[in-house]
Tab-separated table of C-alpha atoms in Angstrom:
chain	number	residue	atom	x	y	z
A	13	MET	CA	10.208	-14.016	-4.606
A	14	LEU	CA	11.074	-12.884	-8.103
A	15	VAL	CA	14.236	-13.954	-9.879
A	16	GLY	CA	15.435	-12.550	-13.170
A	17	SER	CA	17.422	-9.803	-14.761
A	18	PRO	CA	17.491	-6.545	-12.797
A	19	ARG	CA	15.268	-4.844	-15.365
A	20	ALA	CA	12.715	-7.674	-15.360
A	21	VAL	CA	12.630	-7.852	-11.560
A	22	VAL	CA	12.098	-4.099	-11.209
A	23	GLN	CA	9.354	-4.140	-13.855
A	24	ALA	CA	7.540	-7.115	-12.266
A	25	THR	CA	7.814	-5.628	-8.786
A	26	LEU	CA	6.466	-2.323	-10.050
A	27	GLY	CA	3.513	-4.156	-11.601
A	28	ALA	CA	2.780	-5.928	-8.311
A	29	ALA	CA	3.034	-2.644	-6.402
A	30	LYS	CA	0.515	-1.031	-8.742
A	31	VAL	CA	-1.928	-3.889	-8.111
A	32	ALA	CA	-1.497	-3.455	-4.344
A	33	TRP	CA	-2.041	0.306	-4.735
A	34	ASN	CA	-5.390	-0.367	-6.410
A	35	LEU	CA	-6.584	-3.115	-4.059
A	36	VAL	CA	-5.306	-2.347	-0.554
A	37	ASP	CA	-6.847	0.378	1.603
A	38	VAL	CA	-4.575	0.863	4.611
A	39	THR	CA	-7.068	3.226	6.230
A	40	GLN	CA	-9.159	0.096	6.849
A	41	HIS	CA	-6.209	-1.971	8.108
A	42	LYS	CA	-6.376	-3.391	11.603
A	43	GLY	CA	-3.438	-5.189	13.136
A	44	SER	CA	-0.440	-4.958	15.385
A	45	HIS	CA	2.392	-4.920	12.834
A	46	PRO	CA	3.718	-1.391	12.162
A	47	ARG	CA	3.121	-0.399	8.544
A	48	MET	CA	3.573	2.556	6.244
A	49	GLY	CA	1.341	1.633	3.331
A	50	ALA	CA	0.002	-1.062	1.033
A	51	LEU	CA	3.573	-1.966	0.115
A	52	ASP	CA	5.477	-1.531	3.341
A	53	VAL	CA	8.796	-3.162	2.498
A	54	CYS	CA	10.196	-4.266	-0.833
A	55	PRO	CA	13.670	-5.741	-0.384
A	56	PHE	CA	15.913	-6.608	-3.310
A	57	VAL	CA	18.272	-9.391	-2.215
A	58	PRO	CA	21.291	-10.642	-4.151
A	59	VAL	CA	21.180	-14.220	-5.429
A	60	ARG	CA	23.565	-16.100	-7.675
A	61	ASP	CA	25.863	-13.602	-9.401
A	62	ALA	CA	24.011	-10.467	-8.271
A	63	THR	CA	25.756	-8.085	-5.879
A	64	VAL	CA	24.518	-5.785	-3.155
A	65	ALA	CA	25.328	-2.908	-5.524
A	66	ASP	CA	23.031	-4.473	-8.146
A	67	CYS	CA	20.256	-4.669	-5.579
A	68	VAL	CA	20.801	-1.079	-4.467
A	69	ALA	CA	20.461	0.014	-8.108
A	70	CYS	CA	17.221	-1.996	-8.398
A	71	SER	CA	15.868	-0.473	-5.173
A	72	ARG	CA	16.598	3.049	-6.311
A	73	GLU	CA	15.132	2.489	-9.789
A	74	PHE	CA	12.029	0.833	-8.345
A	75	GLY	CA	11.585	3.628	-5.781
A	76	ARG	CA	12.024	6.372	-8.375
A	77	ARG	CA	9.532	4.800	-10.758
A	78	LEU	CA	6.996	4.014	-8.026
A	79	ALA	CA	7.113	7.608	-6.778
A	80	GLU	CA	6.790	8.982	-10.317
A	81	ASP	CA	4.057	6.592	-11.507
A	82	LEU	CA	1.837	6.619	-8.415
A	83	GLY	CA	2.857	9.826	-6.659
A	84	VAL	CA	3.483	7.984	-3.407
A	85	PRO	CA	6.244	8.696	-0.901
A	86	VAL	CA	9.118	6.231	-1.006
A	87	PHE	CA	11.585	5.774	1.831
A	88	LEU	CA	14.725	3.833	0.961
A	89	TYR	CA	16.450	2.012	3.811
A	90	GLY	CA	19.509	-0.128	4.424
A	91	PHE	CA	22.233	0.000	1.789
A	92	ALA	CA	19.896	1.804	-0.642
A	93	SER	CA	19.533	4.843	1.629
A	94	ASP	CA	22.023	7.678	1.475
A	95	ARG	CA	20.817	8.952	4.871
A	96	ASP	CA	22.203	7.424	8.054
A	97	TYR	CA	18.938	7.754	9.965
A	98	ARG	CA	17.210	5.608	7.335
A	99	LYS	CA	19.590	2.670	7.517
A	100	ILE	CA	17.136	0.744	9.720
A	101	MET	CA	13.346	0.514	9.479
A	102	LEU	CA	12.402	1.561	13.023
A	103	PRO	CA	12.774	5.354	12.527
A	104	ILE	CA	11.067	5.171	9.140
A	105	ARG	CA	8.068	3.299	10.544
A	106	ALA	CA	7.723	5.573	13.583
A	107	GLY	CA	4.236	7.061	13.547
A	108	GLU	CA	3.147	4.455	10.986
A	109	PHE	CA	0.694	5.289	8.201
A	110	GLU	CA	-1.244	7.749	10.340
A	111	GLY	CA	1.900	9.842	10.925
A	112	LEU	CA	2.996	9.858	7.304
A	113	ASP	CA	1.847	13.435	6.614
A	114	GLU	CA	4.464	14.704	9.059
A	115	LYS	CA	7.247	12.964	7.116
A	116	VAL	CA	6.295	13.892	3.581
A	117	THR	CA	7.278	17.181	2.013
A	118	PRO	CA	6.127	18.497	-1.371
A	119	ILE	CA	9.393	17.285	-2.878
A	120	ILE	CA	9.734	13.502	-2.788
A	121	ARG	CA	13.350	12.415	-2.743
A	122	VAL	CA	14.057	8.777	-3.487
């Protein structure tokens, strides 16, 4: 868990995601938990005076920067998604990592 200002939390989370990108090879992953990539889920949860809207803004900023910096697909879910079919994880995870090519288009929308 990271706690701090929205900007600091997004920056730290982005740094951690970049480390995972460099160290984790999901093509070698074996297990039973459905997954989409080295960083499967990255929730931003309100604590203290933060609001859900603050967390949505963090999620969208983090997703935009992750997609731009690493060129990876980002699927927002829950309150951060503007698409009804992405409000829950199950449809996003369908097909898992191996089925990702079918979900990604040349234009990545975050």
